[in-house]
Each structure stands twice: as C-alpha cells, then as structure tokens.
Coordinates of C-alpha atoms in Angstrom, one line a residue:
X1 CA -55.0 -55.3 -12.7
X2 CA -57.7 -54.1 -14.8
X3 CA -57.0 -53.2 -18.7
X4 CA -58.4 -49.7 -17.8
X5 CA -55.9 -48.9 -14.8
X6 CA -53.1 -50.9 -16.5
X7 CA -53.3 -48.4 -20.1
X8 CA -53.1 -45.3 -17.9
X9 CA -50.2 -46.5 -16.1
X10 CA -48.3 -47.3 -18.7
X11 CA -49.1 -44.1 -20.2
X12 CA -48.5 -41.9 -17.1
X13 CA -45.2 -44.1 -16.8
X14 CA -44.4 -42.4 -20.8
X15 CA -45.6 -39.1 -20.0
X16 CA -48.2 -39.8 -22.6
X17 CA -51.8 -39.3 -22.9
X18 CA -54.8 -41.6 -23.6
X19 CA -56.6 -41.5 -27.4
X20 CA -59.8 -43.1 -26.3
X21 CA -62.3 -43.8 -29.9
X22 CA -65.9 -45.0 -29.3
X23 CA -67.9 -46.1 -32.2
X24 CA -71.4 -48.0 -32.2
X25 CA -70.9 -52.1 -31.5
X26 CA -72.6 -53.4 -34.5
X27 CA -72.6 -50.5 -37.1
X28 CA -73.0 -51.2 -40.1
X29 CA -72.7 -55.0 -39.5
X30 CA -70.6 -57.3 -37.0
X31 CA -68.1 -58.4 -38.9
X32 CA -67.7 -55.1 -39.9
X33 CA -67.6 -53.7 -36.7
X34 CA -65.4 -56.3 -35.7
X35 CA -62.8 -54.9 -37.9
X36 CA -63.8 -50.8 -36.8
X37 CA -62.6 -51.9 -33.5
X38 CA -59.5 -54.1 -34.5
X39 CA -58.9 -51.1 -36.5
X40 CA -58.7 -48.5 -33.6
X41 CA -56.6 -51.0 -31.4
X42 CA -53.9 -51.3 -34.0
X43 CA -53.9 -47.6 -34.8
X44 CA -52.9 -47.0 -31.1
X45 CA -55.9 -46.3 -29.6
X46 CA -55.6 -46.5 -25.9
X47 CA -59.4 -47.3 -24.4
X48 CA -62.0 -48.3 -27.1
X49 CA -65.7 -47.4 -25.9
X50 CA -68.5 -49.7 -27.5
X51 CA -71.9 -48.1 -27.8
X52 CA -74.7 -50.4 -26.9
X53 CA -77.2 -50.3 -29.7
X54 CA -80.6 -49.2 -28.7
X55 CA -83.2 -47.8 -29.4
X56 CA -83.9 -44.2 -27.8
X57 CA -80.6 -43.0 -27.4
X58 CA -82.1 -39.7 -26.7
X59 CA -78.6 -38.3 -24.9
X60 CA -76.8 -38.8 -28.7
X61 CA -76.5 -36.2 -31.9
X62 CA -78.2 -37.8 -34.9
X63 CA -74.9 -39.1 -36.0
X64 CA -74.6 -41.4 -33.6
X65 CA -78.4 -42.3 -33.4
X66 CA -78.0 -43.1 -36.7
X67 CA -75.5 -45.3 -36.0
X68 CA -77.6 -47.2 -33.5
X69 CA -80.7 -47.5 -36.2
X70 CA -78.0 -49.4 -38.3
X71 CA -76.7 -51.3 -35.9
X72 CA -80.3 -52.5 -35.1
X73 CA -81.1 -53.2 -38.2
X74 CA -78.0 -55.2 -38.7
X75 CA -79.5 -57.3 -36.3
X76 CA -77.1 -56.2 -33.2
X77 CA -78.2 -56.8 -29.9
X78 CA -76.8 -56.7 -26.3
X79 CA -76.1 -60.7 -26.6
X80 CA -74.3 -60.2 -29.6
X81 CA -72.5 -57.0 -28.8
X82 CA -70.9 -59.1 -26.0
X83 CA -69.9 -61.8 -28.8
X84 CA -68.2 -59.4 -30.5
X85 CA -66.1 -58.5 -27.3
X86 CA -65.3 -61.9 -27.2
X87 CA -63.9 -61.9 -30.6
X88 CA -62.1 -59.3 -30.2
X89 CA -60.8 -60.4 -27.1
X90 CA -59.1 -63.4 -29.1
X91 CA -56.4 -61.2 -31.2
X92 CA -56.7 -58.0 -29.0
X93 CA -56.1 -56.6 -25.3
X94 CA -56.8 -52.7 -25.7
X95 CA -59.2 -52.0 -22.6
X96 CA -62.9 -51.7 -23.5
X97 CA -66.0 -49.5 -21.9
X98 CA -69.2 -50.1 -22.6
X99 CA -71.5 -47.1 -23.4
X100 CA -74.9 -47.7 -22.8
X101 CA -78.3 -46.3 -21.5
X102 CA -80.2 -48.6 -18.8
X103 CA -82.9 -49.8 -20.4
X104 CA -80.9 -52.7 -22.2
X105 CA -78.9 -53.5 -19.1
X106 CA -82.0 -53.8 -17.0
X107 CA -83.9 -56.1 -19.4
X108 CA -80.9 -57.9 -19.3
X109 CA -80.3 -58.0 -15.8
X110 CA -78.1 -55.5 -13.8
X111 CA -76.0 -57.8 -11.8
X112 CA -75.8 -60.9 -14.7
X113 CA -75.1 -58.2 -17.3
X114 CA -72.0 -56.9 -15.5
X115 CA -70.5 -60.5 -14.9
X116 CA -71.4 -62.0 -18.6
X117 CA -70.3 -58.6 -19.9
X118 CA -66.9 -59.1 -17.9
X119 CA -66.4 -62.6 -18.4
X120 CA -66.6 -61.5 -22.2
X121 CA -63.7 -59.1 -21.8
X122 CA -65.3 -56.0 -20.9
X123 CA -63.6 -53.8 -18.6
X124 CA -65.9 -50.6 -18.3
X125 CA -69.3 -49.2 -18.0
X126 CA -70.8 -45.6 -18.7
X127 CA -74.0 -46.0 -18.0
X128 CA -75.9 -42.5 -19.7
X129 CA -79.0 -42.2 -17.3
X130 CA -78.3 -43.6 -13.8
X131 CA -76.7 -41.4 -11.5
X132 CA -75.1 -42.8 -8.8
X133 CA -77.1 -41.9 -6.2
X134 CA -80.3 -43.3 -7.1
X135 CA -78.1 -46.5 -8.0
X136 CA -77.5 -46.5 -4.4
X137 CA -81.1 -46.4 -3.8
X138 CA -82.6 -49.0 -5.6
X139 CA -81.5 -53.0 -4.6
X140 CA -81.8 -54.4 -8.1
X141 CA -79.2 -51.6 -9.7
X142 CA -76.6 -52.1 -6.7
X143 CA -74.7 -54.8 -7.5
X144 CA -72.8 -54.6 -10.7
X145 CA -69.3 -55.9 -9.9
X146 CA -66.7 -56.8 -12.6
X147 CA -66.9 -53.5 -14.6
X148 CA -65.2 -50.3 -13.7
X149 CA -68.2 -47.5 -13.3
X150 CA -67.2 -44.2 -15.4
X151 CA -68.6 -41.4 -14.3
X152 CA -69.6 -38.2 -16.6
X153 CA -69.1 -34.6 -15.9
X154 CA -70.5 -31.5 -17.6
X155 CA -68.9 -28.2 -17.5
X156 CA -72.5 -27.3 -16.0
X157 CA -72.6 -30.0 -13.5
X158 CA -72.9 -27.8 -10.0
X159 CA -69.5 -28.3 -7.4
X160 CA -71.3 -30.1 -4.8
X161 CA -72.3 -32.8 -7.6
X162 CA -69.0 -32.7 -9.6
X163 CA -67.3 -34.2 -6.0
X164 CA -69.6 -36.9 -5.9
X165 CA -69.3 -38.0 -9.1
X166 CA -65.6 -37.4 -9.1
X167 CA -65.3 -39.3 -5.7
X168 CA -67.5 -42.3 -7.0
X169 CA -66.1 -43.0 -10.3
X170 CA -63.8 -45.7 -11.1
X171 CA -61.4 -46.1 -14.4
X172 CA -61.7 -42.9 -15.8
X173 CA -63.4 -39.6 -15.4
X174 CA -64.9 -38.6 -18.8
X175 CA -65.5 -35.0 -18.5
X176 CA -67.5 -33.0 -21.4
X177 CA -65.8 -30.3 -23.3
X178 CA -69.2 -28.6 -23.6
X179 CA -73.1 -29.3 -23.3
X180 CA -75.5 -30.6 -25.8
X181 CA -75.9 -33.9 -27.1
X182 CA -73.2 -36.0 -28.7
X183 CA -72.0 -34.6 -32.0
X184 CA -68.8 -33.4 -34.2
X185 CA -71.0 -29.9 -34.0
X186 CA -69.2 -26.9 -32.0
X187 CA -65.6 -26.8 -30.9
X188 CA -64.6 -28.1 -27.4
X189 CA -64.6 -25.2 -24.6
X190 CA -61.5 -22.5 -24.0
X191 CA -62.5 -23.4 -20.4
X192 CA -61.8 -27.2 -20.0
X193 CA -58.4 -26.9 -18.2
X194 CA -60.4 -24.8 -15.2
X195 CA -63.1 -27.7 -15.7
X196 CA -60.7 -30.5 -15.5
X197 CA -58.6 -29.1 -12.4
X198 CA -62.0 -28.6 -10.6
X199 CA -62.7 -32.6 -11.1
X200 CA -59.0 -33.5 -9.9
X201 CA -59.5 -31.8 -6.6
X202 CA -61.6 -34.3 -5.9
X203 CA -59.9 -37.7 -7.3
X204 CA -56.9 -38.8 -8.5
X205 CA -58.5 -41.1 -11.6
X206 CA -57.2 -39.9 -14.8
X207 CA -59.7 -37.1 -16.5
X208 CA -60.8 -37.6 -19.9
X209 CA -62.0 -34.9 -22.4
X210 CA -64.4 -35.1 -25.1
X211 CA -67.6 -33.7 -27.3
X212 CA -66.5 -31.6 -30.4
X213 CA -63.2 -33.1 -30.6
X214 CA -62.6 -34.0 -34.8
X215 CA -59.0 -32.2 -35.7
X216 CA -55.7 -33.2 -34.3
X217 CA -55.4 -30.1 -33.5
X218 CA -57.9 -29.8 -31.4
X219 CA -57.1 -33.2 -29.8
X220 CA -53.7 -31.8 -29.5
X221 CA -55.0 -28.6 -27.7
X222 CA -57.3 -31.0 -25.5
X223 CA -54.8 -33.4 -24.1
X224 CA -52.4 -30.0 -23.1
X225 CA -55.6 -29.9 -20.2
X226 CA -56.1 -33.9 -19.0
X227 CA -55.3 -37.1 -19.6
X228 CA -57.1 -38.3 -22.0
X229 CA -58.5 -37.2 -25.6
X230 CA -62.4 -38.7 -26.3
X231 CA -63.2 -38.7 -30.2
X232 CA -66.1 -40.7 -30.7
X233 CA -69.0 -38.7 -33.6
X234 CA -66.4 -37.9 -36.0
X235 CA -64.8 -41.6 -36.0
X236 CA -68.7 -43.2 -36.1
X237 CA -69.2 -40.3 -39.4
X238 CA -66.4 -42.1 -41.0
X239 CA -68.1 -45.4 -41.1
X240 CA -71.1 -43.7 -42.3
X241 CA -69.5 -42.4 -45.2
X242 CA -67.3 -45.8 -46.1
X243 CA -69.7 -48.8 -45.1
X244 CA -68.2 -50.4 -47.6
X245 CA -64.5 -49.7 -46.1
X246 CA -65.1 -48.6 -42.7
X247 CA -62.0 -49.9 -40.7
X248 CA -59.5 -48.8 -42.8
X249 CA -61.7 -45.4 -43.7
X250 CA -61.6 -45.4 -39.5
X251 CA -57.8 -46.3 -39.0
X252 CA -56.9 -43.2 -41.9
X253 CA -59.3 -40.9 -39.6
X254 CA -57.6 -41.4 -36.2
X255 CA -54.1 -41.6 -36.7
X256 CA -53.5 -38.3 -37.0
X257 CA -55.8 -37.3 -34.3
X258 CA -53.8 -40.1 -32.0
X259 CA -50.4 -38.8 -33.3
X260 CA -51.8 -35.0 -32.1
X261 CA -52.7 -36.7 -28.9
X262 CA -49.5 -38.7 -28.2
X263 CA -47.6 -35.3 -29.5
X264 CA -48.1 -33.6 -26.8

C-alpha cells in the first residue's frame, strides 16, 4: 500500500486527523533540511510535503519564494532534492508529496522524473500548474506512474471543475481555505466545512485543508471540517528566522499545532 493511503487509514482507524507540514527541500542547506524534515516526522507529522526549489514560483507568498532563492543558492536542485528523500528514507517512513511547478519536472523528464522520484521514496506529486485535463492532452505529460497525483481545490474553483478534480485525484485532496497566494497572511475561511462537503460529494479520498493556517487553534478549528490540517508558510518562517537552529526551531513550532490537530 502506498505511505499516503496507509497514514490515513491508520488515522481514520484512530478517529484522528492528518498534520500534513511542507517546507522547501533544501532551505537553508541540505543537511539542514535533512534535519527540518526528520524534525516534522518525529514531531508526529503525518504527510510531509517537499517543495521543489525553483525559480519562478510565481503561485507562492514571498515567504516561501524566499525559501526557494535559498534553497537555490544552497545549491539544491531537483537531483539533489531526490538525494535527500533518499536519506531520509534510510531512518524514516512518514509519507512524502512532492510540491512542484512543471518546469523542473519537464526538463527532467515527466515519465523518468516520476519513477526516479519513486524509486527514491517519494510517494506524491502536486504538481502547481498542470491541470489535468491538458495532462490528458498532451502525450509527453501522460505517463507519470509511481506517484499519487494530488489534486488542488479553491473555494472559487466552479462545481462542474471541483468534480473533476475531485474525481481525478489520488492520495489526498488539498483543498484551499481561501484564495491568494501561499502565505501565513489572512485567516482560513468561516466557509471551509460547506467547501469541503462540496469536494466529498464527489470522492471519497480524504480532504485536506490549508492557507492561513499558523495557531493551534486555528488548526484545531480546521480539522473539526476535514481530514487533514496543511501548515506549510508559517513552518518555512520558522527556518527563516533560526537558520542556525532550524529543525528544532521547526519541531517547537508544530507540536502544538499537531497536538491542536490530533485534539480534535
């Protein structure tokens, strides 16, 4: 079974819902992203997302472009992100998506990028700006076996669209508490829970919240609505601030918000 659907049914089997952290692969270095991610698996996160670094990450807050500039100039790149899930994959099994734009999966070829991306111990894919439906459309982007496809869902995403997506995805859905670009800016929407029942009339893959989640109370609030909490600008802030301690400046920052989440 894949990590992905193997963490939710253990979860579902608790009555428990998912803490899912993303942070950028690479930021501020990669042995000190090694140990962000370490950090969030032995905190109790329950999906890690990985941010490919690149370049024009023009669907991220400056927070988390930030982190990408860093990353780059670390000297991170898609090759080496993949390294790092095999390191990781030597002490750790907490499921891990990979959150990336296109570009640097076409330049590193669609179909060998999914199998050299699961053969490293990947388990997911969001891929930012490729609908599924001109995926469908286009021969070079429509094999990429090995990695569950997450979809992404905006509370302005229209009905007719929000059932495709919803049917297509795989894993997770990870639906957005509100629109905009990434960023701890804002509070997540008093509307989610309609949001989120309007998705699971059309699957029955576990829906994921996030955008402006960064208080446990808010990730508490959240979680009463789906089944699965997304904090991932407020964690990447934290290594931003403490480059110099960023996993344990990381694992202080989330285990509250993952107690909040788990409380529920």
């Amino acid at each position: 079974m894949n990590r992905i659907d193997a963490a939710f049914a253990r979860l579902r089997s608790e009555g428990k819902k998912a803490f899912v952290a993303y942070v950028a692969v690479g930021d501020p270095s990669f042995e000190a992203s090694l140990e962000v991610v370490k950090a969030l698996a032995d905190a109790g996160s329950d999906v890690i997302e990985l941010g490919l670094p690149f370049s024009d990450p023009l669907a991220d807050g400056i927070v988390n472009q930030m982190a990408a500039d860093r990353a780059l100039k670390a000297g991170m790149t898609t090759p080496r992100s993949l390294e790092l899930i095999r390191r990781f994959r030597e002490t750790h099994q907490t499921p891990i998506v990979l959150f990336t734009y296109l570009n640097p999966i076409f330049t590193y070829g669609f179909e060998k990028f999914h199998a050299d991306a699961a053969a490293a111990g990947a388990d997911g894919i969001l891929l930012l700006d490729l609908p599924p439906d001109e995926a469908r459309e286009n021969a070079d982007l429509a094999r990429g076996e090995g990695l569950k496809h997450i979809r992404l869902i905006a509370p302005t995403t229209p009905d007719e669209r929000v059932k495709l997506l919803a049917e297509s995805g795989d894993g997770f859905i990870y639906a957005l508490s509100r629109t905009g670009v990434t960023g701890a800016h804002g509070v997540p929407s008093e509307g989610i829970g309609a949001q989120v029942a309007k998705i699971k009339a059309h699957t029955a893959i576990p829906v994921c919240v996030g955008f402006g989640i960064t208080k446990p109370e808010q990730a508490a609030m959240v979680a009463k609505t789906c089944d699965g909490v997304i904090v991932g600008s407020a964690i990447v802030k934290q290594i931003e601030l403490h480059p110099e301690r960023a996993a344990e400046a990381v694992r202080d920052f989330v285990t509250p918000l993952i107690q909040a989440t788990k409380g529920v």
